[in-house]
mmCIF file of C-alpha atoms and ligand atoms in Angstrom:
data_model
loop_
_atom_site.group_PDB
_atom_site.id
_atom_site.type_symbol
_atom_site.label_atom_id
_atom_site.label_comp_id
_atom_site.label_asym_id
_atom_site.label_seq_id
_atom_site.Cartn_x
_atom_site.Cartn_y
_atom_site.Cartn_z
ATOM 1 C CA UNK A 1 242.316 222.903 121.768
ATOM 2 C CA UNK A 2 241.980 220.074 124.463
ATOM 3 C CA UNK A 3 243.699 220.678 127.758
ATOM 4 C CA UNK A 4 245.239 217.721 129.563
ATOM 5 C CA UNK A 5 244.929 217.700 133.300
ATOM 6 C CA UNK A 6 248.608 217.493 133.851
ATOM 7 C CA UNK A 7 248.351 216.369 137.451
ATOM 8 C CA UNK A 8 251.346 214.240 138.359
ATOM 9 C CA UNK A 9 250.951 214.425 142.095
ATOM 10 C CA UNK A 10 247.790 215.346 143.992
ATOM 11 C CA UNK A 11 247.535 216.528 147.548
ATOM 12 C CA UNK A 12 244.461 215.783 149.483
ATOM 13 C CA UNK A 13 243.732 217.790 152.611
ATOM 14 C CA UNK A 14 241.428 216.194 155.132
ATOM 15 C CA UNK A 15 241.274 212.461 155.562
ATOM 16 C CA UNK A 16 237.508 212.071 156.392
ATOM 17 C CA UNK A 17 234.970 210.068 154.416
ATOM 18 C CA UNK A 18 235.214 212.519 151.479
ATOM 19 C CA UNK A 19 239.063 212.977 151.526
ATOM 20 C CA UNK A 20 239.720 209.237 151.785
ATOM 21 C CA UNK A 21 237.264 208.603 148.777
ATOM 22 C CA UNK A 22 238.988 211.188 146.651
ATOM 23 C CA UNK A 23 242.525 209.807 147.531
ATOM 24 C CA UNK A 24 240.984 206.294 146.578
ATOM 25 C CA UNK A 25 239.665 207.060 143.141
ATOM 26 C CA UNK A 26 242.616 209.351 142.452
ATOM 27 C CA UNK A 27 245.166 206.576 143.146
ATOM 28 C CA UNK A 28 243.217 203.769 141.591
ATOM 29 C CA UNK A 29 241.639 205.301 138.580
ATOM 30 C CA UNK A 30 243.522 208.496 137.726
ATOM 31 C CA UNK A 31 246.693 206.656 138.778
ATOM 32 C CA UNK A 32 248.388 209.548 140.381
ATOM 33 C CA UNK A 33 250.415 209.637 143.520
ATOM 34 C CA UNK A 34 248.497 211.066 146.382
ATOM 35 C CA UNK A 35 249.867 212.972 149.344
ATOM 36 C CA UNK A 36 247.280 212.833 152.223
ATOM 37 C CA UNK A 37 247.302 215.126 155.183
ATOM 38 C CA UNK A 38 244.891 215.444 158.139
ATOM 39 C CA UNK A 39 245.754 217.059 161.491
ATOM 40 C CA UNK A 40 244.329 213.803 163.180
ATOM 41 C CA UNK A 41 246.631 210.977 163.038
ATOM 42 C CA UNK A 42 243.822 208.829 164.295
ATOM 43 C CA UNK A 43 241.560 209.869 161.359
ATOM 44 C CA UNK A 44 244.477 209.068 158.836
ATOM 45 C CA UNK A 45 244.885 205.660 160.410
ATOM 46 C CA UNK A 46 241.221 204.699 160.244
ATOM 47 C CA UNK A 47 241.008 206.148 156.694
ATOM 48 C CA UNK A 48 243.994 204.100 155.425
ATOM 49 C CA UNK A 49 242.350 200.976 157.164
ATOM 50 C CA UNK A 50 239.178 201.629 155.169
ATOM 51 C CA UNK A 51 241.238 202.100 151.978
ATOM 52 C CA UNK A 52 242.800 198.773 152.520
ATOM 53 C CA UNK A 53 239.385 197.165 153.119
ATOM 54 C CA UNK A 54 237.934 198.734 149.896
ATOM 55 C CA UNK A 55 240.895 197.476 147.743
ATOM 56 C CA UNK A 56 240.633 193.964 149.248
ATOM 57 C CA UNK A 57 236.887 193.885 148.542
ATOM 58 C CA UNK A 58 237.445 195.087 144.959
ATOM 59 C CA UNK A 59 240.087 192.352 144.457
ATOM 60 C CA UNK A 60 237.802 189.692 145.940
ATOM 61 C CA UNK A 61 235.019 190.833 143.622
ATOM 62 C CA UNK A 62 237.309 190.626 140.614
ATOM 63 C CA UNK A 63 237.086 194.306 139.829
ATOM 64 C CA UNK A 64 240.836 194.883 140.053
ATOM 65 C CA UNK A 65 243.755 192.467 140.333
ATOM 66 C CA UNK A 66 245.711 192.185 143.515
ATOM 67 C CA UNK A 67 248.678 193.991 141.849
ATOM 68 C CA UNK A 68 246.446 196.861 140.790
ATOM 69 C CA UNK A 69 245.366 197.107 144.404
ATOM 70 C CA UNK A 70 248.869 197.145 145.796
ATOM 71 C CA UNK A 71 250.136 199.739 143.305
ATOM 72 C CA UNK A 72 247.129 201.904 144.101
ATOM 73 C CA UNK A 73 247.810 201.644 147.867
ATOM 74 C CA UNK A 74 251.430 202.372 147.331
ATOM 75 C CA UNK A 75 250.505 205.565 145.546
ATOM 76 C CA UNK A 76 248.963 207.053 148.689
ATOM 77 C CA UNK A 77 251.440 208.530 151.212
ATOM 78 C CA UNK A 78 250.854 210.424 154.423
ATOM 79 C CA UNK A 79 252.369 213.860 155.154
ATOM 80 C CA UNK A 80 253.713 214.032 158.716
ATOM 81 C CA UNK A 81 252.329 216.268 161.344
ATOM 82 C CA UNK A 82 255.661 218.102 161.437
ATOM 83 C CA UNK A 83 255.564 218.911 157.745
ATOM 84 C CA UNK A 84 251.860 219.737 157.579
ATOM 85 C CA UNK A 85 250.729 221.649 154.448
ATOM 86 C CA UNK A 86 254.382 222.440 153.533
ATOM 87 C CA UNK A 87 254.514 218.669 152.607
ATOM 88 C CA UNK A 88 252.265 219.614 149.532
ATOM 89 C CA UNK A 89 254.815 222.026 148.093
ATOM 90 C CA UNK A 90 255.404 220.091 144.941
ATOM 91 C CA UNK A 91 251.929 218.913 144.101
ATOM 92 C CA UNK A 92 250.191 219.894 140.890
ATOM 93 C CA UNK A 93 246.768 219.984 142.529
ATOM 94 C CA UNK A 94 245.368 220.095 146.017
ATOM 95 C CA UNK A 95 241.825 219.015 146.823
ATOM 96 C CA UNK A 96 240.664 220.327 150.096
ATOM 97 C CA UNK A 97 237.989 218.073 151.910
ATOM 98 C CA UNK A 98 237.715 219.445 155.499
ATOM 99 C CA UNK A 99 234.390 220.411 157.200
ATOM 100 C CA UNK A 100 232.079 222.921 155.766
ATOM 101 C CA UNK A 101 233.442 225.926 157.591
ATOM 102 C CA UNK A 102 234.273 229.086 155.672
ATOM 103 C CA UNK A 103 236.843 230.449 158.146
ATOM 104 C CA UNK A 104 238.558 227.136 158.249
ATOM 105 C CA UNK A 105 238.652 226.887 154.545
ATOM 106 C CA UNK A 106 239.943 230.377 154.118
ATOM 107 C CA UNK A 107 242.757 229.873 156.594
ATOM 108 C CA UNK A 108 243.858 226.600 154.739
ATOM 109 C CA UNK A 109 243.595 228.272 151.257
ATOM 110 C CA UNK A 110 245.750 231.123 152.467
ATOM 111 C CA UNK A 111 248.343 228.611 153.732
ATOM 112 C CA UNK A 112 248.063 226.613 150.551
ATOM 113 C CA UNK A 113 248.519 229.709 148.359
ATOM 114 C CA UNK A 114 251.799 230.525 150.269
ATOM 115 C CA UNK A 115 253.232 227.000 150.325
ATOM 116 C CA UNK A 116 252.122 225.299 147.073
ATOM 117 C CA UNK A 117 253.654 226.038 143.718
ATOM 118 C CA UNK A 118 251.900 228.875 141.969
ATOM 119 C CA UNK A 119 251.140 226.752 138.980
ATOM 120 C CA UNK A 120 249.116 224.324 141.196
ATOM 121 C CA UNK A 121 245.328 224.087 140.931
ATOM 122 C CA UNK A 122 243.727 224.611 144.389
ATOM 123 C CA UNK A 123 240.360 222.697 144.479
ATOM 124 C CA UNK A 124 237.768 222.595 147.130
ATOM 125 C CA UNK A 125 235.291 219.772 147.788
ATOM 126 C CA UNK A 126 232.982 222.187 149.356
ATOM 127 C CA UNK A 127 229.209 221.161 149.001
ATOM 128 C CA UNK A 128 227.843 224.542 149.427
ATOM 129 C CA UNK A 129 230.179 227.488 150.203
ATOM 130 C CA UNK A 130 230.963 230.281 147.617
ATOM 131 C CA UNK A 131 233.994 229.350 145.577
ATOM 132 C CA UNK A 132 234.321 233.101 144.827
ATOM 133 C CA UNK A 133 234.741 233.723 148.516
ATOM 134 C CA UNK A 134 237.282 231.037 148.925
ATOM 135 C CA UNK A 135 239.315 232.328 145.749
ATOM 136 C CA UNK A 136 239.238 235.898 147.003
ATOM 137 C CA UNK A 137 240.734 235.075 150.398
ATOM 138 C CA UNK A 138 244.019 234.174 148.831
ATOM 139 C CA UNK A 139 244.567 237.450 147.241
ATOM 140 C CA UNK A 140 245.963 240.150 149.487
ATOM 141 C CA UNK A 141 243.831 243.188 150.105
ATOM 142 C CA UNK A 142 244.188 245.844 147.352
ATOM 143 C CA UNK A 143 245.816 243.196 144.924
ATOM 144 C CA UNK A 144 242.594 241.753 143.462
ATOM 145 C CA UNK A 145 242.947 243.590 140.105
ATOM 146 C CA UNK A 146 246.738 243.053 139.857
ATOM 147 C CA UNK A 147 248.114 240.477 137.392
ATOM 148 C CA UNK A 148 249.493 238.514 140.296
ATOM 149 C CA UNK A 149 246.310 238.709 142.268
ATOM 150 C CA UNK A 150 244.273 237.413 139.121
ATOM 151 C CA UNK A 151 246.809 234.614 138.538
ATOM 152 C CA UNK A 152 246.613 233.501 142.029
ATOM 153 C CA UNK A 153 242.835 233.391 142.280
ATOM 154 C CA UNK A 154 242.350 232.027 138.723
ATOM 155 C CA UNK A 155 243.669 228.580 139.883
ATOM 156 C CA UNK A 156 240.938 228.087 142.465
ATOM 157 C CA UNK A 157 237.996 225.709 141.543
ATOM 158 C CA UNK A 158 235.191 223.659 143.139
ATOM 159 C CA UNK A 159 235.258 220.014 142.705
ATOM 160 C CA UNK A 160 232.273 218.537 144.614
ATOM 161 C CA UNK A 161 232.392 214.720 144.976
ATOM 162 C CA UNK A 162 229.618 212.746 146.425
ATOM 163 C CA UNK A 163 229.455 210.157 149.211
ATOM 164 C CA UNK A 164 230.599 207.335 148.984
ATOM 165 C CA UNK A 165 233.105 208.693 146.422
ATOM 166 C CA UNK A 166 234.267 205.267 145.156
ATOM 167 C CA UNK A 167 230.604 204.539 144.162
ATOM 168 C CA UNK A 168 228.858 207.673 143.128
ATOM 169 C CA UNK A 169 229.361 208.621 139.538
ATOM 170 C CA UNK A 170 229.186 212.437 139.663
ATOM 171 C CA UNK A 171 231.448 215.276 140.363
ATOM 172 C CA UNK A 172 229.992 218.800 140.279
ATOM 173 C CA UNK A 173 232.465 221.425 138.881
ATOM 174 C CA UNK A 174 232.011 225.039 140.209
ATOM 175 C CA UNK A 175 233.707 227.942 138.745
ATOM 176 C CA UNK A 176 234.508 230.935 140.960
ATOM 177 C CA UNK A 177 234.162 234.163 139.333
ATOM 178 C CA UNK A 178 237.896 234.271 139.155
ATOM 179 C CA UNK A 179 238.518 230.721 138.034
ATOM 180 C CA UNK A 180 240.365 230.571 134.658
ATOM 181 C CA UNK A 181 239.084 228.583 131.768
ATOM 182 C CA UNK A 182 242.244 226.478 131.748
ATOM 183 C CA UNK A 183 241.809 225.654 135.436
ATOM 184 C CA UNK A 184 238.322 224.621 134.876
ATOM 185 C CA UNK A 185 239.360 222.375 132.005
ATOM 186 C CA UNK A 186 242.070 220.703 133.959
ATOM 187 C CA UNK A 187 239.896 220.123 136.944
ATOM 188 C CA UNK A 188 237.226 218.669 134.705
ATOM 189 C CA UNK A 189 239.708 216.363 132.954
ATOM 190 C CA UNK A 190 241.076 215.099 136.233
ATOM 191 C CA UNK A 191 237.617 214.344 137.621
ATOM 192 C CA UNK A 192 236.951 212.321 134.520
ATOM 193 C CA UNK A 193 240.347 210.428 134.928
ATOM 194 C CA UNK A 194 238.952 209.435 138.421
ATOM 195 C CA UNK A 195 236.067 207.762 136.491
ATOM 196 C CA UNK A 196 233.392 210.386 137.132
ATOM 197 C CA UNK A 197 231.084 212.181 134.986
ATOM 198 C CA UNK A 198 230.962 215.980 135.476
ATOM 199 C CA UNK A 199 228.176 218.533 135.618
ATOM 200 C CA UNK A 200 228.790 222.203 135.890
ATOM 201 C CA UNK A 201 226.868 224.524 138.351
ATOM 202 C CA UNK A 202 227.146 228.330 138.797
ATOM 203 C CA UNK A 203 228.698 229.448 142.145
ATOM 204 C CA UNK A 204 225.305 229.804 143.995
ATOM 205 C CA UNK A 205 224.644 228.500 147.518
ATOM 206 C CA UNK A 206 224.547 224.724 147.588
ATOM 207 C CA UNK A 207 225.142 224.701 143.691
ATOM 208 C CA UNK A 208 222.726 222.450 141.905
ATOM 209 C CA UNK A 209 222.976 219.374 143.962
ATOM 210 C CA UNK A 210 222.470 220.584 147.534
ATOM 211 C CA UNK A 211 220.051 223.471 146.614
ATOM 212 C CA UNK A 212 217.805 220.595 145.690
ATOM 213 C CA UNK A 213 218.804 217.868 148.027
ATOM 214 C CA UNK A 214 218.926 219.863 151.360
ATOM 215 C CA UNK A 215 215.331 221.253 151.290
ATOM 216 C CA UNK A 216 214.099 217.656 150.480
ATOM 217 C CA UNK A 217 216.025 216.244 153.518
ATOM 218 C CA UNK A 218 214.895 219.180 155.685
ATOM 219 C CA UNK A 219 211.215 218.657 154.745
ATOM 220 C CA UNK A 220 211.607 214.907 155.703
ATOM 221 C CA UNK A 221 212.982 216.026 159.119
ATOM 222 C CA UNK A 222 210.028 218.403 159.552
ATOM 223 C CA UNK A 223 207.566 215.647 158.677
ATOM 224 C CA UNK A 224 209.190 213.691 161.577
ATOM 225 C CA UNK A 225 209.049 216.677 163.760
ATOM 226 C CA UNK A 226 205.358 217.254 163.138
ATOM 227 C CA UNK A 227 204.363 213.621 163.473
ATOM 228 C CA UNK A 228 203.199 213.340 159.954
ATOM 229 C CA UNK A 229 204.700 209.883 159.724
ATOM 230 C CA UNK A 230 207.110 207.647 161.618
ATOM 231 C CA UNK A 231 210.813 207.640 160.861
ATOM 232 C CA UNK A 232 210.563 204.320 159.144
ATOM 233 C CA UNK A 233 207.417 205.204 157.152
ATOM 234 C CA UNK A 234 209.033 208.426 155.832
ATOM 235 C CA UNK A 235 212.063 206.585 154.563
ATOM 236 C CA UNK A 236 210.007 203.676 153.287
ATOM 237 C CA UNK A 237 207.807 206.006 151.298
ATOM 238 C CA UNK A 238 210.615 207.472 149.434
ATOM 239 C CA UNK A 239 212.496 204.183 148.975
ATOM 240 C CA UNK A 240 209.592 202.131 147.735
ATOM 241 C CA UNK A 241 207.366 204.803 146.311
ATOM 242 C CA UNK A 242 210.158 206.790 144.509
ATOM 243 C CA UNK A 243 212.976 204.003 144.235
ATOM 244 C CA UNK A 244 215.565 206.061 146.201
ATOM 245 C CA UNK A 245 218.260 203.955 147.269
ATOM 246 C CA UNK A 246 218.002 205.547 150.837
ATOM 247 C CA UNK A 247 215.122 207.260 152.637
ATOM 248 C CA UNK A 248 215.853 210.950 153.373
ATOM 249 C CA UNK A 249 216.428 210.408 157.088
ATOM 250 C CA UNK A 250 218.912 207.472 156.523
ATOM 251 C CA UNK A 251 220.511 209.632 153.830
ATOM 252 C CA UNK A 252 220.891 212.571 156.213
ATOM 253 C CA UNK A 253 222.546 210.106 158.806
ATOM 254 C CA UNK A 254 224.795 208.854 156.101
ATOM 255 C CA UNK A 255 226.043 212.461 155.032
ATOM 256 C CA UNK A 256 226.237 213.476 158.605
ATOM 257 C CA UNK A 257 223.795 215.756 160.418
ATOM 258 C CA UNK A 258 226.443 218.431 161.114
ATOM 259 C CA UNK A 259 227.278 218.530 157.464
ATOM 260 C CA UNK A 260 223.535 218.836 156.583
ATOM 261 C CA UNK A 261 223.105 221.487 159.129
ATOM 262 C CA UNK A 262 226.167 223.468 157.948
ATOM 263 C CA UNK A 263 225.007 223.306 154.292
ATOM 264 C CA UNK A 264 221.482 224.354 155.189
ATOM 265 C CA UNK A 265 222.810 227.255 157.194
ATOM 266 C CA UNK A 266 224.951 228.445 154.227
ATOM 267 C CA UNK A 267 221.721 228.009 151.920
ATOM 268 C CA UNK A 268 219.661 230.010 154.317
ATOM 269 C CA UNK A 269 222.348 232.719 154.921
ATOM 270 C CA UNK A 270 223.173 232.988 151.203
ATOM 271 C CA UNK A 271 219.675 233.348 150.156
ATOM 272 C CA UNK A 272 217.503 234.520 152.973
ATOM 273 C CA UNK A 273 214.810 232.177 151.534
ATOM 274 C CA UNK A 274 212.771 230.571 154.407
ATOM 275 C CA UNK A 275 212.579 227.332 152.331
ATOM 276 C CA UNK A 276 216.158 226.622 153.387
ATOM 277 C CA UNK A 277 215.671 227.383 157.080
ATOM 278 C CA UNK A 278 216.981 224.254 158.980
ATOM 279 C CA UNK A 279 214.514 222.402 161.266
ATOM 280 C CA UNK A 280 214.789 222.817 164.953
ATOM 281 C CA UNK A 281 215.008 219.033 165.391
ATOM 282 C CA UNK A 282 218.056 218.953 163.141
ATOM 283 C CA UNK A 283 219.594 221.808 165.207
ATOM 284 C CA UNK A 284 218.985 219.948 168.353
ATOM 285 C CA UNK A 285 220.367 216.741 167.230
ATOM 286 C CA UNK A 286 223.579 218.383 166.271
ATOM 287 C CA UNK A 287 223.650 220.071 169.704
ATOM 288 C CA UNK A 288 223.294 216.646 171.300
ATOM 289 C CA UNK A 289 226.281 215.278 169.284
ATOM 290 C CA UNK A 290 224.082 212.917 167.343
ATOM 291 C CA UNK A 291 225.679 213.457 163.965
ATOM 292 C CA UNK A 292 224.515 210.280 162.225
ATOM 293 C CA UNK A 293 226.332 207.162 161.215
ATOM 294 C CA UNK A 294 229.789 208.557 162.060
ATOM 295 C CA UNK A 295 228.823 209.221 165.681
ATOM 296 C CA UNK A 296 226.965 206.044 166.113
ATOM 297 C CA UNK A 297 223.519 207.853 166.611
ATOM 298 C CA UNK A 298 221.209 209.943 164.364
ATOM 299 C CA UNK A 299 217.801 209.117 163.348
ATOM 300 C CA UNK A 300 218.918 205.709 163.521
ATOM 301 C CA UNK A 301 221.419 203.843 165.870
ATOM 302 C CA UNK A 302 224.767 202.541 164.447
ATOM 303 C CA UNK A 303 226.776 200.192 166.697
ATOM 304 C CA UNK A 304 230.332 201.145 166.322
HETATM 305 N N1 3HC B 1 232.468 203.597 150.825
HETATM 306 C C1 3HC B 1 232.842 202.878 149.721
HETATM 307 N N2 3HC B 1 232.091 201.981 149.184
HETATM 308 C C2 3HC B 1 230.935 201.830 149.728
HETATM 309 C C3 3HC B 1 230.519 202.438 150.841
HETATM 310 C C4 3HC B 1 231.402 203.374 151.395
HETATM 311 N N3 3HC B 1 231.120 204.168 152.478
HETATM 312 N N4 3HC B 1 229.316 201.949 151.179
HETATM 313 C C5 3HC B 1 228.981 201.094 150.263
HETATM 314 N N5 3HC B 1 229.896 201.074 149.457
HETATM 315 C C6 3HC B 1 229.916 200.149 148.165
HETATM 316 C C7 3HC B 1 229.857 198.594 148.671
HETATM 317 O O1 3HC B 1 231.170 198.208 148.966
HETATM 318 C C8 3HC B 1 229.280 197.926 147.490
HETATM 319 O O2 3HC B 1 230.297 197.884 146.450
HETATM 320 P P1 3HC B 1 230.194 196.553 145.515
HETATM 321 O O3 3HC B 1 229.080 196.808 144.514
HETATM 322 O O4 3HC B 1 231.528 196.510 144.819
HETATM 323 O O5 3HC B 1 229.882 195.410 146.372
HETATM 324 C C9 3HC B 1 228.289 199.008 146.837
HETATM 325 O O6 3HC B 1 228.674 200.284 147.523
HETATM 326 C C10 3HC B 1 226.881 198.702 147.191
HETATM 327 O O7 3HC B 1 226.907 198.644 148.565
HETATM 328 P P2 3HC B 1 225.968 197.610 149.581
HETATM 329 O O8 3HC B 1 225.510 196.488 148.700
HETATM 330 O O9 3HC B 1 226.534 197.526 150.795
HETATM 331 O O10 3HC B 1 224.640 198.548 149.947
HETATM 332 P P3 3HC B 1 223.614 199.267 148.963
HETATM 333 O O11 3HC B 1 223.223 198.532 147.705
HETATM 334 O O12 3HC B 1 222.609 199.657 149.891
HETATM 335 O O13 3HC B 1 224.384 200.676 148.569
HETATM 336 C C11 3HC B 1 224.879 202.909 148.769
HETATM 337 C C12 3HC B 1 224.902 201.505 149.391
HETATM 338 C C13 3HC B 1 225.874 202.983 147.463
HETATM 339 C C14 3HC B 1 225.451 204.086 149.756
HETATM 340 C C15 3HC B 1 223.441 203.199 148.359
HETATM 341 O O14 3HC B 1 222.581 203.138 149.579
HETATM 342 C C16 3HC B 1 223.252 204.709 147.883
HETATM 343 O O15 3HC B 1 223.560 204.973 146.792
HETATM 344 N N6 3HC B 1 222.851 205.665 148.762
HETATM 345 C C17 3HC B 1 222.578 207.000 148.438
HETATM 346 C C18 3HC B 1 223.948 207.669 148.596
HETATM 347 C C19 3HC B 1 223.740 209.038 148.060
HETATM 348 O O16 3HC B 1 222.696 209.672 147.754
HETATM 349 N N7 3HC B 1 224.802 209.855 148.217
HETATM 350 C C20 3HC B 1 224.963 211.161 147.894
HETATM 351 C C21 3HC B 1 224.903 211.938 149.207
HETATM 352 S S1 3HC B 1 224.913 213.724 148.994
HETATM 353 C C22 3HC B 1 226.518 214.153 148.954
HETATM 354 O O17 3HC B 1 227.441 213.340 148.953
HETATM 355 C C23 3HC B 1 226.755 215.611 148.681
HETATM 356 C C24 3HC B 1 227.360 216.281 149.870
HETATM 357 O O18 3HC B 1 227.652 217.590 149.527
HETATM 358 C C25 3HC B 1 226.246 216.282 150.966
#
């Protein structure tokens, strides 16, 4: 039996580079109304400006018509600061895309579980945090085995998009232990409606993607730390020798060094495997506020 996604309205929590990209593909390709919320109004403003820019570029390249662009733009509305998460009460799915911080995600999922319809799917764009832990937090203590508790947690699922979301073709689907087959099928169908291909990973630290990518990035940072090669030669080696679109140091800047560090800490804490231990240079750069492209400085400089 095929299950349709049945998402008539989507909520996106967090309007950073990932949340904005998710809103963009959902409005343009899945053609669903999107309600966007971020506690920073400045972040929302800059994200909507970027969305306008991307739509204008797609029109000028002939990828979409100007009518399709304006319809997509009109599908995206912003929830006011006063309303907050309550503004998502009628959506059929929420995709959370805030920073990689378990206590923050747990707080948000508890609020979502209380405010959003019990039938709505609660998805997280986490890149490494256990979906089982996130699902467990919305079930009250002592209620885990009850029908109500199971139903509540069964609608939680991981939908891991890649940056830049409008360009990257993949979504990684992660099932928490509690996720129901119906939630998984609907989430997969929704990601496909956004124009993505879907792979499935078990709920292990970093899933498939970051369990492979982060040790690679970390090893590149350690090469720089040890003086094995210069920044430019490390990146050039991977770009020209292996045909990667970006070298690992440039990619780390692009992802965000704070995000890379948070993922590596989750991998290391979740496995105790020293191959995942973050390099000291990465930690120091994050201490200095050098977070990569978004902050204007990382391994490279980015005039803002
Ligand atoms: N948002 C939206 N679109 C963007 C974009 C952005 N931030 N940056 C670039 N693009 C679009 C451009 O508009 C252009 O679109 P067009 O074909 O319609 O003109 C297209 O991407 C190509 O861009 P450019 O020609 O300017 O530049 P490049 O050819 O160098 O491509 C890139 C840029 C697509 C970012 C390419 O360098 C790349 O693929 N890099 C690797 C990205 C990657 O590995 N991402 C995954 C990161 S890991 C992750 O997200 C998981 C997380 O958990 C850590």
